[in-house]
C-alpha positions as a Python dict, from the first residue, in 0.01 Angstrom:
ca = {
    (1, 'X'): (0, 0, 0),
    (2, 'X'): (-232, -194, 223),
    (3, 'X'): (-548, -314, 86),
    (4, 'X'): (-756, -256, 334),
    (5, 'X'): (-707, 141, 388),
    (6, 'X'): (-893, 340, 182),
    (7, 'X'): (-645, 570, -25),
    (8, 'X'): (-632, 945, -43),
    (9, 'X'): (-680, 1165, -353),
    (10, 'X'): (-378, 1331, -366),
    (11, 'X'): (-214, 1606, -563),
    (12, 'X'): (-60, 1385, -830),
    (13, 'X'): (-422, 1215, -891),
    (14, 'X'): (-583, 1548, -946),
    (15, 'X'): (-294, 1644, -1188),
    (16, 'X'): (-334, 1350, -1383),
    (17, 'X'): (-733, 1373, -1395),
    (18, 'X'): (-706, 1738, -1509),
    (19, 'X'): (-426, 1710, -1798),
    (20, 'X'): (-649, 1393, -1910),
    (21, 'X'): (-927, 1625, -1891),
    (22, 'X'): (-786, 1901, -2084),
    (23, 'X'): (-671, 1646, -2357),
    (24, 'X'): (-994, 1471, -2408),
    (25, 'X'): (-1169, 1815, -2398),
    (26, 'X'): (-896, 1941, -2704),
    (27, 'X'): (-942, 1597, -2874),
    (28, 'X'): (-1345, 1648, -2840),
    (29, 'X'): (-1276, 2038, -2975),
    (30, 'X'): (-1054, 1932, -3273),
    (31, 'X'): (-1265, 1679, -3399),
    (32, 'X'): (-1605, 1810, -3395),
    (33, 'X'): (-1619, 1982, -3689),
    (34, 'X'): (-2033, 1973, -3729),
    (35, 'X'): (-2213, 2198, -3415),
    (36, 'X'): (-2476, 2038, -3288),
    (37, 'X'): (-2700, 2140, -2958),
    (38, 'X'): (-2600, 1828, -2774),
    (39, 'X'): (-2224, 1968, -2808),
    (40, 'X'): (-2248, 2089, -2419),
    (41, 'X'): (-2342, 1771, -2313),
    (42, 'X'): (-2063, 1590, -2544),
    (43, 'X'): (-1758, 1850, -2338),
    (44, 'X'): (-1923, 1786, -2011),
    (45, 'X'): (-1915, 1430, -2088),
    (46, 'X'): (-1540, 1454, -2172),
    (47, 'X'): (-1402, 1678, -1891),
    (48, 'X'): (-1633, 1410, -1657),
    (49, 'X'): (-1439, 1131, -1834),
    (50, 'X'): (-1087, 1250, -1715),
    (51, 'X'): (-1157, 1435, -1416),
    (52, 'X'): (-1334, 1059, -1259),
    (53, 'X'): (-965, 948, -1258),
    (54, 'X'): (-880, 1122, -958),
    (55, 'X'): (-1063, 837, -741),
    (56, 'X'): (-944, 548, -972),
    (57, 'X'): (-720, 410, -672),
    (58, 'X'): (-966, 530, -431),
    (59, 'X'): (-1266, 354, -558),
    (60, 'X'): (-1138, 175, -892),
    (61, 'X'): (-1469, 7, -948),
    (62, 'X'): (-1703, 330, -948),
    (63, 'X'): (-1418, 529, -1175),
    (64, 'X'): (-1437, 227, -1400),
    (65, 'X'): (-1816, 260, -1440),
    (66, 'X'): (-1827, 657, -1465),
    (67, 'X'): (-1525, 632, -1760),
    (68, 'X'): (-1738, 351, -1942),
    (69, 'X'): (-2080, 562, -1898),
    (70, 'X'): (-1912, 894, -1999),
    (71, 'X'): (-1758, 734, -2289),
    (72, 'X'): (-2063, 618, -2383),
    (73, 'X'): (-2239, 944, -2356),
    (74, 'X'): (-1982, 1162, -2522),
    (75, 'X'): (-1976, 847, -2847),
    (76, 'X'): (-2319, 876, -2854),
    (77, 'X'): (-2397, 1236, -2898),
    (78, 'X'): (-2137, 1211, -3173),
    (79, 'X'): (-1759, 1293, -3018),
    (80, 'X'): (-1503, 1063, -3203),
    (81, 'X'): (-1295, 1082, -2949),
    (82, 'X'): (-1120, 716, -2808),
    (83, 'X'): (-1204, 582, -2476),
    (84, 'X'): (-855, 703, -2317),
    (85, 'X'): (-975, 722, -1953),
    (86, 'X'): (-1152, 417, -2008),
    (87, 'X'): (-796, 257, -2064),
    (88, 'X'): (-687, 418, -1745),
    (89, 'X'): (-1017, 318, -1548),
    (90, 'X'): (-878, -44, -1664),
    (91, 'X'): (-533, -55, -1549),
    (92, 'X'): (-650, 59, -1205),
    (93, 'X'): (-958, -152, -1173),
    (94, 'X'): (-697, -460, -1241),
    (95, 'X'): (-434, -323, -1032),
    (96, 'X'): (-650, -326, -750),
    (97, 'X'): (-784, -691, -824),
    (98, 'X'): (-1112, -603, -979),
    (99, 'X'): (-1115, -847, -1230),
    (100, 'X'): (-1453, -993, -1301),
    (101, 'X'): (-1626, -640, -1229),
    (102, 'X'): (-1352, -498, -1544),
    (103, 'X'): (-1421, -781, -1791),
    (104, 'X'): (-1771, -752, -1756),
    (105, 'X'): (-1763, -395, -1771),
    (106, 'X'): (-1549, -405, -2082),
    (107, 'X'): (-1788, -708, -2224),
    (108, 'X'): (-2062, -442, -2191),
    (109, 'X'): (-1902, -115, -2328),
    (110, 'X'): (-1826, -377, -2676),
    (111, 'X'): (-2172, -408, -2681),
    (112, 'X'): (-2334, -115, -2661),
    (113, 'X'): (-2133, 131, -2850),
    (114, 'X'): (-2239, -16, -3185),
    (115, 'X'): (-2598, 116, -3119),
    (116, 'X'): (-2524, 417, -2989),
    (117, 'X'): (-2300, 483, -3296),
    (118, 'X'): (-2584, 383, -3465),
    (119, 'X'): (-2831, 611, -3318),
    (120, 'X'): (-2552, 911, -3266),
    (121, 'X'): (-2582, 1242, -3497),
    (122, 'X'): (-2338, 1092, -3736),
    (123, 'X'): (-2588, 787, -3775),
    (124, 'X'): (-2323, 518, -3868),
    (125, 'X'): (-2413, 237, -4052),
    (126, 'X'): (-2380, -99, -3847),
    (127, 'X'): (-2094, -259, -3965),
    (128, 'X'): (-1862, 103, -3953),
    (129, 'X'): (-2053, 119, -3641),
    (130, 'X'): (-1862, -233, -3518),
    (131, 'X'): (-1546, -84, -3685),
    (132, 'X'): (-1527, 245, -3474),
    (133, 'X'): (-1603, 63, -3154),
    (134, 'X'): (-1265, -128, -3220),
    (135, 'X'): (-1108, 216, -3330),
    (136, 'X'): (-1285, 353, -2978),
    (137, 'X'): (-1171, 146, -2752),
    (138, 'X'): (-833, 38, -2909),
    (139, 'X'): (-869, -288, -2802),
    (140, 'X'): (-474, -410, -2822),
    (141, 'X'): (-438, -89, -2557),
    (142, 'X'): (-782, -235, -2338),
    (143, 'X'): (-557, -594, -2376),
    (144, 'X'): (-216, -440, -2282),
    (145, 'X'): (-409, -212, -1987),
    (146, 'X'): (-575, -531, -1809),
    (147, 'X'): (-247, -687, -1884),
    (148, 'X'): (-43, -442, -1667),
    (149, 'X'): (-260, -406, -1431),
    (150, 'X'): (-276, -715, -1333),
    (151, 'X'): (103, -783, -1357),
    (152, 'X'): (160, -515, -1139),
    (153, 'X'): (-73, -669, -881),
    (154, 'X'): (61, -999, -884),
    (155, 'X'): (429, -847, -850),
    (156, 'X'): (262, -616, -573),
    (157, 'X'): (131, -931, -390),
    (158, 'X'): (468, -1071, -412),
    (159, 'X'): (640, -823, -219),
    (160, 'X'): (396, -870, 9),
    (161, 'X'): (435, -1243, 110),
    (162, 'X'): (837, -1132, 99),
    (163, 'X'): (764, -884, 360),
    (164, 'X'): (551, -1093, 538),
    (165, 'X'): (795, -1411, 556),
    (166, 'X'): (1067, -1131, 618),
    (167, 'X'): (891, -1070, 937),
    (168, 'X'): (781, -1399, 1056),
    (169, 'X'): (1171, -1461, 1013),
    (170, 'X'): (1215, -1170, 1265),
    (171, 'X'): (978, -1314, 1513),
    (172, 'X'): (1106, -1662, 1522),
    (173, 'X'): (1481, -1528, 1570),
    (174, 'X'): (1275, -1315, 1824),
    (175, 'X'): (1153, -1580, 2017),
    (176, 'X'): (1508, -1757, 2035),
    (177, 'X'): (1664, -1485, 2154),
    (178, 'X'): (1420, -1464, 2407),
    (179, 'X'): (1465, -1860, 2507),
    (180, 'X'): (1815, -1811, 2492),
    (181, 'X'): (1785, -1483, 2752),
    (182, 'X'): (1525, -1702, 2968),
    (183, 'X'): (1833, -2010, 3002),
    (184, 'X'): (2080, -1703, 3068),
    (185, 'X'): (1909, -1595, 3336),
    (186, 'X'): (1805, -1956, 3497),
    (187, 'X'): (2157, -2015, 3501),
    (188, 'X'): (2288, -1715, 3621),
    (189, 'X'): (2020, -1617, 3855),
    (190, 'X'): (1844, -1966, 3963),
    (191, 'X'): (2105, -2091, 4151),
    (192, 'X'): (2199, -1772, 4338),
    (193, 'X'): (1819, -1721, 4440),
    (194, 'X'): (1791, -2018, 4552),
    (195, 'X'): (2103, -2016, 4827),
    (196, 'X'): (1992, -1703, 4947),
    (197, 'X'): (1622, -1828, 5001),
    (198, 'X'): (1758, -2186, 5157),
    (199, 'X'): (1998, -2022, 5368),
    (200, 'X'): (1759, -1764, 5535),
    (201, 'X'): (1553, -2012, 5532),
    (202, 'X'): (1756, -2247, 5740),
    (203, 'X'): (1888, -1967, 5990),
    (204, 'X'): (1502, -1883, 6063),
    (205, 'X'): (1470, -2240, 6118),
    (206, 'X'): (1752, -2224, 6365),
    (207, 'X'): (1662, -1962, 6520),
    (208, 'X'): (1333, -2090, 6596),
    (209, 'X'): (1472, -2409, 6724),
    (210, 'X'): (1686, -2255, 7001),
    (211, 'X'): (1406, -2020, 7111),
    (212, 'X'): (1581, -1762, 6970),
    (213, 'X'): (1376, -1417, 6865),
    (214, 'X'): (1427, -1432, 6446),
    (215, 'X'): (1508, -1076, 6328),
    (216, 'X'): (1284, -913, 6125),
    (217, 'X'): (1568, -833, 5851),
    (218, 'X'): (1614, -1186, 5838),
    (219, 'X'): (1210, -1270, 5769),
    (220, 'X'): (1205, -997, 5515),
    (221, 'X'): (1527, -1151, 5334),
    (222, 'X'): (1356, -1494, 5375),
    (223, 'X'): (1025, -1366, 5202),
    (224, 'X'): (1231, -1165, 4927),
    (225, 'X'): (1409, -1477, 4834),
    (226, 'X'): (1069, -1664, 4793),
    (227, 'X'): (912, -1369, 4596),
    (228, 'X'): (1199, -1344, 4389),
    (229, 'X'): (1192, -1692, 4338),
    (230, 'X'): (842, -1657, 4215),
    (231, 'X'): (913, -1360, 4024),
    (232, 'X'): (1175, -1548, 3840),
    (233, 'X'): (1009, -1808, 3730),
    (234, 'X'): (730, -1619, 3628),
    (235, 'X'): (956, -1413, 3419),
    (236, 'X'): (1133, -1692, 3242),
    (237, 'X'): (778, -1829, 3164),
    (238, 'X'): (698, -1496, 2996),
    (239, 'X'): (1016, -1534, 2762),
    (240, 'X'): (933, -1877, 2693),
    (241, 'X'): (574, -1717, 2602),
    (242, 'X'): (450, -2123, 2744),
    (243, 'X'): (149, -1927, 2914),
    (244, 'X'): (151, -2153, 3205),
    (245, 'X'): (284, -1886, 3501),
    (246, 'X'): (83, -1546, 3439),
    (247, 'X'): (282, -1239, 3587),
    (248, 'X'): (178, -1048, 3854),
    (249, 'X'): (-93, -809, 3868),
    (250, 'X'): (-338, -565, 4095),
    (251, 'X'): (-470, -887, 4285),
    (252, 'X'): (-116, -908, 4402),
    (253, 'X'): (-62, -609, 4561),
    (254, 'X'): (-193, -658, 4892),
    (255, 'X'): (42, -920, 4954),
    (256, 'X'): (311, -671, 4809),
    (257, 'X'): (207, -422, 5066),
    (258, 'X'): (225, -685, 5348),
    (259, 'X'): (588, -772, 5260),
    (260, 'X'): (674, -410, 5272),
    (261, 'X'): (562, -426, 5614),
    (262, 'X'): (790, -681, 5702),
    (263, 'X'): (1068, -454, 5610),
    (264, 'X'): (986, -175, 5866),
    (265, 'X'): (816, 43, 5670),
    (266, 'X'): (486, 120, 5720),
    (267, 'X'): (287, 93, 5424),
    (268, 'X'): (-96, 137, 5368),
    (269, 'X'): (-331, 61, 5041),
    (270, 'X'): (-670, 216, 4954),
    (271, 'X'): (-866, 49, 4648),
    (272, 'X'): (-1133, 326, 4540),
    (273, 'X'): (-1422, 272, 4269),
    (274, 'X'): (-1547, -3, 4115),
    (275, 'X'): (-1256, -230, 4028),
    (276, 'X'): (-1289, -354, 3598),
    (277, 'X'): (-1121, -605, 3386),
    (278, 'X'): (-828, -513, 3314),
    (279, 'X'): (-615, -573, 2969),
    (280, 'X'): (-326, -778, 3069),
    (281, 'X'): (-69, -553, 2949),
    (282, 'X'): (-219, -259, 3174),
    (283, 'X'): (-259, -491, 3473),
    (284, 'X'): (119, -651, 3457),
    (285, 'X'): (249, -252, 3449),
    (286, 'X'): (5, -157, 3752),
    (287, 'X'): (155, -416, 3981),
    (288, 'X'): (535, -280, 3866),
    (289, 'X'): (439, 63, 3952),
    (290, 'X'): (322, -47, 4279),
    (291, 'X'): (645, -269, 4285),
    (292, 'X'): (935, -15, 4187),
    (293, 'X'): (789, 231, 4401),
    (294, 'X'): (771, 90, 4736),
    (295, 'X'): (1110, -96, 4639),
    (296, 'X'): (1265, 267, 4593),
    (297, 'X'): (1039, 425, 4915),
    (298, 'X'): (1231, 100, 5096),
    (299, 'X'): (1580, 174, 4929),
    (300, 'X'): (1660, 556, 4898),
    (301, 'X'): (1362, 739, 5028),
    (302, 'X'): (1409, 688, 5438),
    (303, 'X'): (1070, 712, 5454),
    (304, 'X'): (863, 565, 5793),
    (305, 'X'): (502, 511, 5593),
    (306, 'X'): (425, 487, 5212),
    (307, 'X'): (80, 505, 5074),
    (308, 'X'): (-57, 319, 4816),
    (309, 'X'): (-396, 433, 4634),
    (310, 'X'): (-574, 244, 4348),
    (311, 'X'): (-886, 435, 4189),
    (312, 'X'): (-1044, 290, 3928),
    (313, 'X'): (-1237, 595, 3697),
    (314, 'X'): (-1432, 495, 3418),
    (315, 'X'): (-1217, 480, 3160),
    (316, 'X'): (-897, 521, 3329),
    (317, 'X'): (-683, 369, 3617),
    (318, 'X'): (-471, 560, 3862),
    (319, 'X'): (-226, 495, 4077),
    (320, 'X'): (-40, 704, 4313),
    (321, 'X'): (228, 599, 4572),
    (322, 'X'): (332, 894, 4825),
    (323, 'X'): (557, 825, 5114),
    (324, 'X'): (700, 1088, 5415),
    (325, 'X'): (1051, 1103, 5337),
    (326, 'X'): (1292, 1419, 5338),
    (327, 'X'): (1256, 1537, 4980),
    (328, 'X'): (1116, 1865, 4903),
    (329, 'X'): (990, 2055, 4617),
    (330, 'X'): (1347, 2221, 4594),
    (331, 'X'): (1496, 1855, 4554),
    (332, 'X'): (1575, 1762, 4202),
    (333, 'X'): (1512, 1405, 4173),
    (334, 'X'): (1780, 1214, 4011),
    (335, 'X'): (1600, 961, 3728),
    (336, 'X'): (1699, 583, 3812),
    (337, 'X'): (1656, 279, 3613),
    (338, 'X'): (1324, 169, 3763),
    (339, 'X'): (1198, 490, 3728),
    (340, 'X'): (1274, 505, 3358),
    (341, 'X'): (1128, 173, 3306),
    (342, 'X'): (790, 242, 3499),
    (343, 'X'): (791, 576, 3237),
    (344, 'X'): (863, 339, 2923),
    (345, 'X'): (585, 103, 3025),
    (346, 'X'): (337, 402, 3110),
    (347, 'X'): (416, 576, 2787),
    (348, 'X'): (376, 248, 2548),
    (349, 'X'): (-12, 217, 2735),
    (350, 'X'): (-76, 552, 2628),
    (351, 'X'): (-65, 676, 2969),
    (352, 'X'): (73, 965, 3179),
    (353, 'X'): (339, 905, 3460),
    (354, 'X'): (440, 1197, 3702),
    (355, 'X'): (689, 1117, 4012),
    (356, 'X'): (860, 1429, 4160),
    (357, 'X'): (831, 1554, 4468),
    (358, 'X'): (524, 1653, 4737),
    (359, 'X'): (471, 1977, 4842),
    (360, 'X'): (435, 1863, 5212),
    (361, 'X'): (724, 1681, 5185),
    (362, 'X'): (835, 1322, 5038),
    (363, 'X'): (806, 1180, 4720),
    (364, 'X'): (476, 1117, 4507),
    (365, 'X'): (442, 847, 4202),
    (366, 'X'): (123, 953, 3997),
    (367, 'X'): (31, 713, 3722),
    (368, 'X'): (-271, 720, 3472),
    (369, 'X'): (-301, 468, 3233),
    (370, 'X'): (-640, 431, 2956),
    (371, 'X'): (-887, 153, 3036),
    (372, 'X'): (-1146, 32, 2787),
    (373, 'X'): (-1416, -6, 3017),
    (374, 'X'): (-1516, -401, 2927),
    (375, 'X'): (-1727, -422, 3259),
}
């Protein structure tokens, strides 16, 4: 159980507090033998005494202090009956690390049943007074209660620092898998990147030299093999976790939306509202909304324009990327990897993600994802 959530009162608490309310009330019954007018007051104290248990993991301290006084009460209008409850109030109070507030509590109840023995209707004398508060509170039980209550805690805390060392043990092997993916992908992806980028690189270069009109698909595989250059490296710093290379985010997409256009395809973007500060996580899976969208508008939709809009609401942030392409409502879109990924990342933000499509024709990507306004 974690200490710091409050626990509920459940069914098996109740049971317990009732049967040790029924058996203090039939102790309290068989053992009053005298009537007295306080009697009512002696069973109320009684069926108090066992029904408090039902919060004894909930609030251990209180319980403790409601056992002790109803003990008290029930001894001192004259009910021999032992401090049972009490015993129970004990265990619990240690169990959940209360240990000055139950010694002192315990130090207390040792010293003031004597006088109310003394001053009950049976009007013991002081030293059988002293003897029936040992008999009351059975001390080797109070001893052996403490005792396991505070064994069980320590063994309780044990497990504990065993789960928690079981799970810092997860996140180290964690983080070298994730240093061992980040030098699998430098080596398998670096070097490829990079000879695409130099090569475009050097036929734009050439091209330029001789006077030559560059191609435009030859610019827009120049300035993917820079951004994916860029994105790479920003990538492997995430799985290094070194901090020093922070992914992309909204601030990037205009120059998204300008590389788009290199490709042919016209794209547009319209920022609404007042733009807030963003949680990392929520900015990161903007941008790849943006990102896997156009990419797909570019790759499958044969689209001529795409449309990006960014609204920021109050608590919320929207995005929605439409394009003019041939699908219809009748077309059943056919769920690809990027899609399923922006969905996963939408879903883990507590967001909604909707990408079917339009009505008028093409395809729409509608994204909300929850902002805690910080602005």
């Amino acid at each position: 159980m974690g200490r710091g959530r409050r626990e509920r009162i459940g069914v098996g608490d109740w049971a317990i507090a009732v049967g040790m309310a029924g058996s203090l009330l039939i102790a309290g019954v068989s053992r009053q033998h005298s009537p007295s007018p306080a009697d009512p007051l002696g069973y109320a104290a009684l069926v108090a005494d066992g029904l408090a248990l039902a919060a004894r993991r909930r609030a251990p301290v209180l319980v403790l202090a409601v056992t002790a006084a109803c003990a008290l009460g029930y001894q001192a209008v004259g009910f021999d009956v032992p401090a049972v409850a009490y015993l129970f109030a004990v265990y619990a109070a240690m169990r959940a690390g209360h240990r000055v507030a139950t010694v002192a509590c315990s130090a207390i109840m040792l010293a003031v049943i004597p006088p109310a023995l003394v001053v009950s209707p049976h009007h013991w004398p002081v030293a059988d007074a002293f003897k029936q508060t040992r008999d009351v509170l059975q001390l080797a039980w109070l001893i052996a209660a403490g005792a396991a209550g505070e064994a069980l805690r320590q063994a309780e805390r044990r497990a504990d620092e065993a789960e928690r060392t079981r799970e810092e043990t997860a996140r180290r092997r964690a983080d070298e898998e994730r240093l061992h993916i980040a030098r699998e992908l430098h080596d398998s992806l670096t070097h490829q990147i990079s000879v695409i980028k130099v090569q475009a690189e050097v036929a734009v270069h050439l091209a330029g030299k001789r006077g030559e009109q560059v191609p435009e698909a030859l610019l827009a595989i120049r300035d993917a093999g820079r951004e994916a250059a860029r994105e790479l490296r920003a990538t492997l710093d995430v799985l290094r976790d070194d901090g020093k290379s922070p992914p992309h985010g909204l601030a990037h997409v205009p120059d998204l939306v300008e590389r788009t256009r290199a490709t042919g395809l016209n794209a547009g973007l319209t920022i609404e509202g007042r733009p807030l500060t963003l949680p990392a996580a929520v900015d990161r899976t903007a941008y790849r909304i943006v990102q896997e969208s156009l990419t797909n508008v570019a790759r499958h939709a044969a689209a001529a324009t795409a449309s990006v809009r960014i609204t920021y609401r109050p608590h919320a942030l929207v995005i929605q990327v439409d394009d003019d392409g041939p699908a219809t409502p009748d077309t059943t879109p056919v769920p690809g990897v990027g899609l399923l990924g922006m969905r996963e990342r939408v879903t883990a933000l507590g967001g909604r993600l909707r990408a079917a499509p339009r009505t008028e024709g093409g395809f729409s990507v509608h994204a909300e994802l929850p902002v805690e306004r910080t602005t």
